[in-house]
Coordinates of C-alpha atoms and ligand atoms in Angstrom, one line a residue:
X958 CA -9.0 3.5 23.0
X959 CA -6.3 6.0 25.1
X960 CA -8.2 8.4 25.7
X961 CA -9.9 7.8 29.2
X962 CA -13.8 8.0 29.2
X963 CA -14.4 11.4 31.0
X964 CA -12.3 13.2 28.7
X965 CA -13.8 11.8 25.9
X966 CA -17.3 12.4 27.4
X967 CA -16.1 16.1 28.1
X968 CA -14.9 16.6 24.8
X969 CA -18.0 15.8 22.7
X970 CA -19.9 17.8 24.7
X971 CA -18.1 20.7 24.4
X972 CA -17.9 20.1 20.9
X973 CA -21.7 20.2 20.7
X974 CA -21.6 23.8 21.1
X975 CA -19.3 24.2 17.9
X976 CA -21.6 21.8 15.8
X977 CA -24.5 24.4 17.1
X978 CA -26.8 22.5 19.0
X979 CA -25.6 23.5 22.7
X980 CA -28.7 22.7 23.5
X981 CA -28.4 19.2 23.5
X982 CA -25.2 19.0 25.5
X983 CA -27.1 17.7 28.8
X984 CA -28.4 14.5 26.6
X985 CA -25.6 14.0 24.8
X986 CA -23.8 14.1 28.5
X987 CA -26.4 11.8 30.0
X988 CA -26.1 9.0 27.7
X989 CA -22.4 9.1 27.3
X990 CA -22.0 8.8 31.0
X991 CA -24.3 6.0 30.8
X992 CA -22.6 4.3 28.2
X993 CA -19.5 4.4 30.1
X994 CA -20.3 2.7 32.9
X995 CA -21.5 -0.6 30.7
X996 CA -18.9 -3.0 30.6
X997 CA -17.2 -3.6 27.6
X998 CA -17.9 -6.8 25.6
X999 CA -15.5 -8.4 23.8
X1000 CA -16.3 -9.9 20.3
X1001 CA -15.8 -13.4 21.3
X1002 CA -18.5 -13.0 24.5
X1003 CA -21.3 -11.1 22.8
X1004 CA -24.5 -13.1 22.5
X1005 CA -25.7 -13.9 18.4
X1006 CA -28.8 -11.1 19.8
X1007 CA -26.0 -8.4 20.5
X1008 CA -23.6 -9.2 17.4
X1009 CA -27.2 -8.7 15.3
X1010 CA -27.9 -5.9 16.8
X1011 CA -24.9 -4.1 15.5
X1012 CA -25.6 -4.3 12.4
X1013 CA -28.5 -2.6 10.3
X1014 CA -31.3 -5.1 9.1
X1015 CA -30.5 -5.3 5.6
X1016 CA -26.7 -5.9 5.5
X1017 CA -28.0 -8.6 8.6
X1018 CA -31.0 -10.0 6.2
X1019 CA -28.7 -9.8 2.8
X1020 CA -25.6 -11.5 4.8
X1021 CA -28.1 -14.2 5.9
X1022 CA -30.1 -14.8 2.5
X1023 CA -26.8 -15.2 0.8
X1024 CA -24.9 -17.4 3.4
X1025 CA -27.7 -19.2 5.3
X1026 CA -25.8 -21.6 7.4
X1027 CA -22.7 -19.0 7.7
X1028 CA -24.0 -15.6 8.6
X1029 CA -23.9 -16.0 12.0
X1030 CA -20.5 -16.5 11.7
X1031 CA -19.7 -13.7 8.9
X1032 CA -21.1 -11.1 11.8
X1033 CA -19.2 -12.0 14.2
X1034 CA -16.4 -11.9 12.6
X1035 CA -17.4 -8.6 11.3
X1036 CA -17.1 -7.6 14.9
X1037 CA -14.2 -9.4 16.0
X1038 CA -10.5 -7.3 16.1
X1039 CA -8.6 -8.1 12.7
X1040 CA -5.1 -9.3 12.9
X1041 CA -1.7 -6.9 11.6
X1042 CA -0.3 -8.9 9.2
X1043 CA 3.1 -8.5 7.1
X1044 CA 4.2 -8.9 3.7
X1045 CA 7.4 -9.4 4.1
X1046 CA 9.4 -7.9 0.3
X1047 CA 11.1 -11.0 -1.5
X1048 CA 13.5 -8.5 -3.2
X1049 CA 14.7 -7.0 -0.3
X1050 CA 16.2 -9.5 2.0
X1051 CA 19.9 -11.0 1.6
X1052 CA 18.3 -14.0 2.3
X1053 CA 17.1 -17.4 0.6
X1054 CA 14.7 -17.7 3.3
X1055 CA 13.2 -13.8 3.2
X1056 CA 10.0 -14.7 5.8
X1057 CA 12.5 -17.1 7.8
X1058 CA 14.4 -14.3 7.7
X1059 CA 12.3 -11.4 8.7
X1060 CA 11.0 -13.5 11.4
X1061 CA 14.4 -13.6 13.0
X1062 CA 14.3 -9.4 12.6
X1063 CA 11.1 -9.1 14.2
X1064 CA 12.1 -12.2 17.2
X1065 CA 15.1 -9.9 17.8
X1066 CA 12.6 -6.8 18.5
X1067 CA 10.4 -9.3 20.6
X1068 CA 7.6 -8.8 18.2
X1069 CA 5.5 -12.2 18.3
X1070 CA 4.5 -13.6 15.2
X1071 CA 3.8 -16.5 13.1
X1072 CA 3.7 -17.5 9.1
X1073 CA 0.1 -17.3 7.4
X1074 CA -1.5 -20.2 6.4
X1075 CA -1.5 -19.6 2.7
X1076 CA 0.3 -17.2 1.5
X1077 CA 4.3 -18.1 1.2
X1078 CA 5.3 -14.4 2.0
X1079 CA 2.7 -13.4 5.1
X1080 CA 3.3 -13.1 8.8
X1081 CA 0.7 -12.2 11.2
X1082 CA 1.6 -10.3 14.4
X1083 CA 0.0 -11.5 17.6
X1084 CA -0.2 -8.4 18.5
X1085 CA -0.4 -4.9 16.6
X1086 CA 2.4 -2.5 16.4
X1087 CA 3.0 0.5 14.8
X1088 CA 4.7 0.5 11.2
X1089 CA 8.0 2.2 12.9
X1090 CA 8.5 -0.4 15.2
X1091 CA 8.6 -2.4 12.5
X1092 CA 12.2 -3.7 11.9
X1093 CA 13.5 -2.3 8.6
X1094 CA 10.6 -1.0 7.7
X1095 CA 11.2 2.2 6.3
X1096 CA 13.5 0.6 4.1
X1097 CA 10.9 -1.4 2.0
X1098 CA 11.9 -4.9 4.0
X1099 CA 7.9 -5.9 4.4
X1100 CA 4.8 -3.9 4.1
X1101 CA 1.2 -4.2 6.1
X1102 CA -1.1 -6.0 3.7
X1103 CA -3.9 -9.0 4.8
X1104 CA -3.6 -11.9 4.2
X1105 CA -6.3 -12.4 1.7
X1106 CA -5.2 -8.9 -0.4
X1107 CA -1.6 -10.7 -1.0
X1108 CA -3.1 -14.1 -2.8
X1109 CA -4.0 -12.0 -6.0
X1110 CA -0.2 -12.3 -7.2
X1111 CA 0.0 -16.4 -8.0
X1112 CA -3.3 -16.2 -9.5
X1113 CA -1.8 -13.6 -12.1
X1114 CA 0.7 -16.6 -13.5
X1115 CA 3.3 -13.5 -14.1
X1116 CA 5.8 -14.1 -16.4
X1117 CA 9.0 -12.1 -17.0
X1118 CA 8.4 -9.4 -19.7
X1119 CA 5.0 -9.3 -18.8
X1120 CA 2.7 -6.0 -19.7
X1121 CA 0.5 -5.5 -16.4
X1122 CA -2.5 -3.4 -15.9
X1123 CA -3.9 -2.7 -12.1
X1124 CA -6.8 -1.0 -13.0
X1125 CA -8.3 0.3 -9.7
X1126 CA -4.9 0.6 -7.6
X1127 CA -4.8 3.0 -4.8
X1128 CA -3.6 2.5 -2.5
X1129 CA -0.9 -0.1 -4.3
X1130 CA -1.2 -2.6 -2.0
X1131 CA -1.4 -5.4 -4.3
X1132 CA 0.7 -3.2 -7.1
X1133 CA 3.6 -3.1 -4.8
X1134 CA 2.7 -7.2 -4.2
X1135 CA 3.0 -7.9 -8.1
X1136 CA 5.8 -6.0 -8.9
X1137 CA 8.2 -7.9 -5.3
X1138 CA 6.5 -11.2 -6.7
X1139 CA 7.9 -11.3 -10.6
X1140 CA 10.7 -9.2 -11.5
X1141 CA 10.8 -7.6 -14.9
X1142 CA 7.3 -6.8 -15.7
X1143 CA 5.9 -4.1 -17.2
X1144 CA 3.1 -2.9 -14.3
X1145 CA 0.8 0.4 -15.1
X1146 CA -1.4 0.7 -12.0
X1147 CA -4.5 3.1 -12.4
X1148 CA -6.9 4.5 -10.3
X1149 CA -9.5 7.2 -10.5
X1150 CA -8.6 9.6 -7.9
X1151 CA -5.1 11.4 -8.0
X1152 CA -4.9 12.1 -3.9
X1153 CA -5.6 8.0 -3.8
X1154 CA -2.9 7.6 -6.7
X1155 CA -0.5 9.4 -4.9
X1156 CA 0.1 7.2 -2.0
X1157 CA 1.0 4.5 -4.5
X1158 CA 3.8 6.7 -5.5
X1159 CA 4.9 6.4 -1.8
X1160 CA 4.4 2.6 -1.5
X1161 CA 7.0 2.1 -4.7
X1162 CA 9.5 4.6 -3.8
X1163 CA 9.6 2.9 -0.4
X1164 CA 9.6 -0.1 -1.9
X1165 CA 11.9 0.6 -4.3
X1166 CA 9.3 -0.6 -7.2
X1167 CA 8.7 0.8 -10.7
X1168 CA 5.4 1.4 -12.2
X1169 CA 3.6 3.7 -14.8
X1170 CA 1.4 5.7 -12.9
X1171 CA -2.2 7.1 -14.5
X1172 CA -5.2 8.5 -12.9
X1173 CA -8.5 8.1 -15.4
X1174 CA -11.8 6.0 -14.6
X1175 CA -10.7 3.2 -16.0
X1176 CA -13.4 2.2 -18.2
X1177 CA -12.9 5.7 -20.0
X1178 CA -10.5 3.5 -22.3
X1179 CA -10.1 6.8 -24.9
X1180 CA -8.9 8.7 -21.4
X1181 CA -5.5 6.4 -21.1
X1182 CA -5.4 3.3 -23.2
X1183 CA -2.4 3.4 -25.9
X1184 CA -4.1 0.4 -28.0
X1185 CA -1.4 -1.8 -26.6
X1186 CA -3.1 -4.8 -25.1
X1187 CA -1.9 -6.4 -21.2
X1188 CA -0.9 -9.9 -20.7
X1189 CA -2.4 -9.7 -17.3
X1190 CA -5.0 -7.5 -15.7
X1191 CA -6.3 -7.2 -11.9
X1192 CA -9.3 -5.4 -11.3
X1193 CA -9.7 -5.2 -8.1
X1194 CA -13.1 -3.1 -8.3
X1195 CA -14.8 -0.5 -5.9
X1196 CA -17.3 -2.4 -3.6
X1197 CA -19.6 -2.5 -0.1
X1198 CA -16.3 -3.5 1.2
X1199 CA -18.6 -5.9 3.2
X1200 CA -16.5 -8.3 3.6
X1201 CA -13.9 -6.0 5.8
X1202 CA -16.1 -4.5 8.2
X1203 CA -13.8 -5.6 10.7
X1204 CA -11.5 -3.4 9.8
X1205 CA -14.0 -0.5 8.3
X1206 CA -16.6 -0.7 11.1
X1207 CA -18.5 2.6 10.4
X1208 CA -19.7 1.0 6.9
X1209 CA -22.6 -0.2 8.8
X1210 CA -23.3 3.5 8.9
X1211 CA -22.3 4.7 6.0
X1212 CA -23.2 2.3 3.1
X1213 CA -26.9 2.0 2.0
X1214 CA -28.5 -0.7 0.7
X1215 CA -29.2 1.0 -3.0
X1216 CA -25.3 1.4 -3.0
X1217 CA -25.3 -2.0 -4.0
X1218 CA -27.3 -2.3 -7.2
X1219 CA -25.2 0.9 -8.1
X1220 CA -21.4 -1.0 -7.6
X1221 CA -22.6 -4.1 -9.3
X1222 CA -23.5 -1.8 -12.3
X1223 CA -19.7 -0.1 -12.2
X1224 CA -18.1 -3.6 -11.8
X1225 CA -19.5 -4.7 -14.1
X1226 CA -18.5 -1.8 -16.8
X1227 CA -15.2 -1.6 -15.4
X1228 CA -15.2 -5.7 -16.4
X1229 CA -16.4 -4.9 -20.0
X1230 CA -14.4 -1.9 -20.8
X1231 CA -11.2 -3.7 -19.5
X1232 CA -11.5 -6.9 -21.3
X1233 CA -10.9 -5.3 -24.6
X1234 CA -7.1 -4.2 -23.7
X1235 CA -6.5 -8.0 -22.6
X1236 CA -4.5 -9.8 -25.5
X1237 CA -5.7 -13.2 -26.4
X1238 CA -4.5 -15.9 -24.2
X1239 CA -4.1 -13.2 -21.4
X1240 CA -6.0 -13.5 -17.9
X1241 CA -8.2 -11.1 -15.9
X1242 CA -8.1 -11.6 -12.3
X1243 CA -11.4 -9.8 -10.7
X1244 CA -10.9 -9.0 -7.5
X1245 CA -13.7 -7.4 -4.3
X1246 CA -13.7 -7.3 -0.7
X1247 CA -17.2 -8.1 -0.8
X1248 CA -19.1 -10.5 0.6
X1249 CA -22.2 -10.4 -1.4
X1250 CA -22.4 -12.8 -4.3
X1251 CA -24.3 -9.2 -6.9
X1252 CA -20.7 -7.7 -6.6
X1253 CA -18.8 -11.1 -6.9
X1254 CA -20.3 -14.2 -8.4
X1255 CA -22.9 -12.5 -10.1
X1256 CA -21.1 -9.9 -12.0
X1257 CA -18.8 -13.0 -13.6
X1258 CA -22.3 -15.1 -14.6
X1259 CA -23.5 -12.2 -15.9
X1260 CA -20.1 -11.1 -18.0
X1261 CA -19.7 -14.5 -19.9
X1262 CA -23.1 -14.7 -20.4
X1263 CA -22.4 -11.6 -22.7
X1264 CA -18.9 -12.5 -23.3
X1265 CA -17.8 -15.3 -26.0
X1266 CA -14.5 -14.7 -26.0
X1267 CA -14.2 -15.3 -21.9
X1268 CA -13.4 -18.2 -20.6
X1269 CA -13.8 -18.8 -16.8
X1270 CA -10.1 -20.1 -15.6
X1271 CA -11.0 -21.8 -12.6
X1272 CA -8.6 -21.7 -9.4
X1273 CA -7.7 -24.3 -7.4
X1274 CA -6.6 -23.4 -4.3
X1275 CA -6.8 -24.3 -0.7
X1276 CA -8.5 -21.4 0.8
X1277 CA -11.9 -20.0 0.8
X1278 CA -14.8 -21.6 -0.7
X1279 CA -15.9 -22.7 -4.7
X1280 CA -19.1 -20.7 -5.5
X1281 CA -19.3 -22.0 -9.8
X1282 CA -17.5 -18.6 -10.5
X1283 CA -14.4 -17.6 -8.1
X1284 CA -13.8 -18.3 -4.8
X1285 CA -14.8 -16.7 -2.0
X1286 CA -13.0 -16.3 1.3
X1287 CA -14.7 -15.4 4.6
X1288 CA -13.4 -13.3 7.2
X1289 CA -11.2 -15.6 9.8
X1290 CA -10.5 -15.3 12.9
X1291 CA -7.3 -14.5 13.8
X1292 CA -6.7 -15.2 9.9
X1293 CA -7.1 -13.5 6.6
X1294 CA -10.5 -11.0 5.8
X1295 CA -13.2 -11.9 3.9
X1296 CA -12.4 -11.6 0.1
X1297 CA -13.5 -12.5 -3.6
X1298 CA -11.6 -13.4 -6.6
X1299 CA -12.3 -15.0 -10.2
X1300 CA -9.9 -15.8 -12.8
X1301 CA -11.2 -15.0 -16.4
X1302 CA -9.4 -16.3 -19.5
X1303 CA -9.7 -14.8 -23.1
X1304 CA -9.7 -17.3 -25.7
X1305 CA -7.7 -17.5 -29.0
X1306 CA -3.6 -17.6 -29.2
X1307 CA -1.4 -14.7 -29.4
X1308 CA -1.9 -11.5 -31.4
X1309 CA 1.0 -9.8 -32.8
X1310 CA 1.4 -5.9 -32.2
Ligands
SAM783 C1 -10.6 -1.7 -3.6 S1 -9.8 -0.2 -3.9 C2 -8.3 -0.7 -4.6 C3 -7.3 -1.2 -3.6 C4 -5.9 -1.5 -4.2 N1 -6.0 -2.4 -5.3 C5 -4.9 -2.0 -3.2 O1 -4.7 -3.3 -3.2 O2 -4.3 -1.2 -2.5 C6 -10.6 0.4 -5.3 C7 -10.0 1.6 -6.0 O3 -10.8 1.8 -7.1 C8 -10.7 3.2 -7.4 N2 -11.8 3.5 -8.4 C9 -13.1 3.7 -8.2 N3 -13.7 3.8 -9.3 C10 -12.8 3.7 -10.3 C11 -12.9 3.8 -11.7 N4 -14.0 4.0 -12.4 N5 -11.7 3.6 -12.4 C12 -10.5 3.4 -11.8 N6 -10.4 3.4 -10.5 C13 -11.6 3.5 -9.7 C14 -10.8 3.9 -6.1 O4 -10.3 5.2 -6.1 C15 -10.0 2.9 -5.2 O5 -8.7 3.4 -5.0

């Protein structure tokens, strides 16, 4: 990072004495000024011992159960630095060609960059740069969004006229993403907690997007539901977020193992509750940034098994990997993060309303 070593050393130690335990500020010194003088190791150098090391035993032993001849890989990536990467806003540019285009705009700032592999409307930068050097940026001409994140729109099969529900959408990443991919829907994004609901105010209005904005759990159906059923739903549900760690590094520290059990019990809710506002004929794309099958495949085997009306709607596409329920992506390097989605159909024609 910037800041150079001693002053960083300096200023934890001094900040021991705020935290109360001054007396510690000779081992907290020692230890920092050893770790200093290591030499960095980048991701791409560290042994498999050092890359397992970094990671606490049972994300390391639950990675490895569940993806025996890839979880070397899936840590290392973990480790590795993520790409920046662009969606650049179809609505925006005078252009037929709106990534051609904003590839000119960002050649003419010398900011190196090259089209994503899979999604039509993604450029990664080579290198990071912040959001204001971005050209046009404050003007809504492309947003920062992974790669992985921006496939959720052609899975949705929008249609003009469409009623939308994004039922877990701060920040309104992939809410801003539907809305620049199908003009003329009908989008209510939802989330649980109104500071996180705000920044999706600030997404469309920079953006220039409209969508009906609620904050509700959204399995509290009675809370927000008019009776009105969606065409389409994304529910891109709370997880471990272990499939991003790359980018959310301190969940190694922070998420526990019973956390797990937990989420796949809320998904799974959130799944149940939310079917019954999808009209007949509508899909459900369910959505995690997870890389553990209990938040992702499972929670799909376990919903039709209690579900008649669902049918699985199954996507062919050319990234990630077929697991008999969705498709799961892995984190890539120098491409898209690790992700999950599944496509879920309900049976029986149209209902009138
Ligand atoms: C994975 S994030 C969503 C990211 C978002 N879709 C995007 O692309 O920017 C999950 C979101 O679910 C919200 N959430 C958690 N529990 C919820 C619940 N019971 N009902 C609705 N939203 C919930 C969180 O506040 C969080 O914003």
């Amino acid at each position: 990072m910037r800041t150079p070593a001693h002053a960083a050393i300096n200023e934890t130690v001094q900040a021991a004495a705020e935290l109360g335990i001054e007396h510690f500020k000779p081992l907290i010194n020692a230890v920092l000024r050893k770790i200093s003088a290591l030499p960095a190791i980048e991701a791409g150098e560290a042994t498999n011992e050092i890359i397992n090391a970094s990671y606490p035993e049972w994300i390391k032993e639950k990675v490895k159960h569940n993806w025996p001849e890839k979880w070397q890989d899936i840590l290392r990536q973990g480790n590795a630095r993520p790409p920046m990467t662009l969606r650049v806003n179809r609505q925006f540019a005078e252009s037929d060609e709106p990534r051609q285009h904003y590839l000119d705009l960002l050649t003419e700032q010398e900011i190196e960059a090259q089209t994503c592999a899979f999604s039509s409307f993604g450029i990664q930068l080579l290198k990071p740069v912040p959001v204001a050097a971005l050209p046009k940026f404050r003007e809504g001409a492309a947003s920062v969004q992974d790669e992985a994140a921006q496939l959720c729109c052609d899975l949705l099969e929008l249609e003009e006229g469409h009623k939308v529900l994004d039922a877990c959408a701060a920040p309104g990443g992939k809410t801003c993403a539907i809305l620049e991919s199908q003009t003329g829907i009908h989008l209510t994004a939802l989330d649980s907690e109104a500071s996180r609901a705000a920044k999706i105010d600030e997404n469309l209005k920079r953006l220039n997007l409209q969508a009906e904005l609620k904050v509700s759990r959204a399995e509290e159906l009675e809370q927000w539901w008019d009776g009105k059923h969606f065409d389409r739903i994304l529910l891109d549900a709370p997880c471990s977020a272990s499939a991003v760690i790359r980018r959310h590094p301190d969940i190694k520290l922070l998420r526990k193992e019973g956390d797990i059990k937990a989420l796949a019990e809320l998904q799974l809710q959130l799944l149940t509750s939310l079917w019954k506002t999808l009209k007949p004929g509508g899909i459900l794309v369910y959505a995690t940034c997870s890389i553990f099958p209990q938040e992702n495949s499972r929670i799909i085997e376990r919903f039709l098994r209690q579900q008649d009306q669902a049918e699985l709607f199954k996507i062919d596409a050319p990234w990630g990997q077929d697991t008999g329920f969705g498709r799961q992506l892995f984190p890539q390097e120098n491409g898209h993060d690790g992700f999950f989605y599944a496509r879920l159909k309900k049976r029986g024609s149209e209902i009138p309303e």
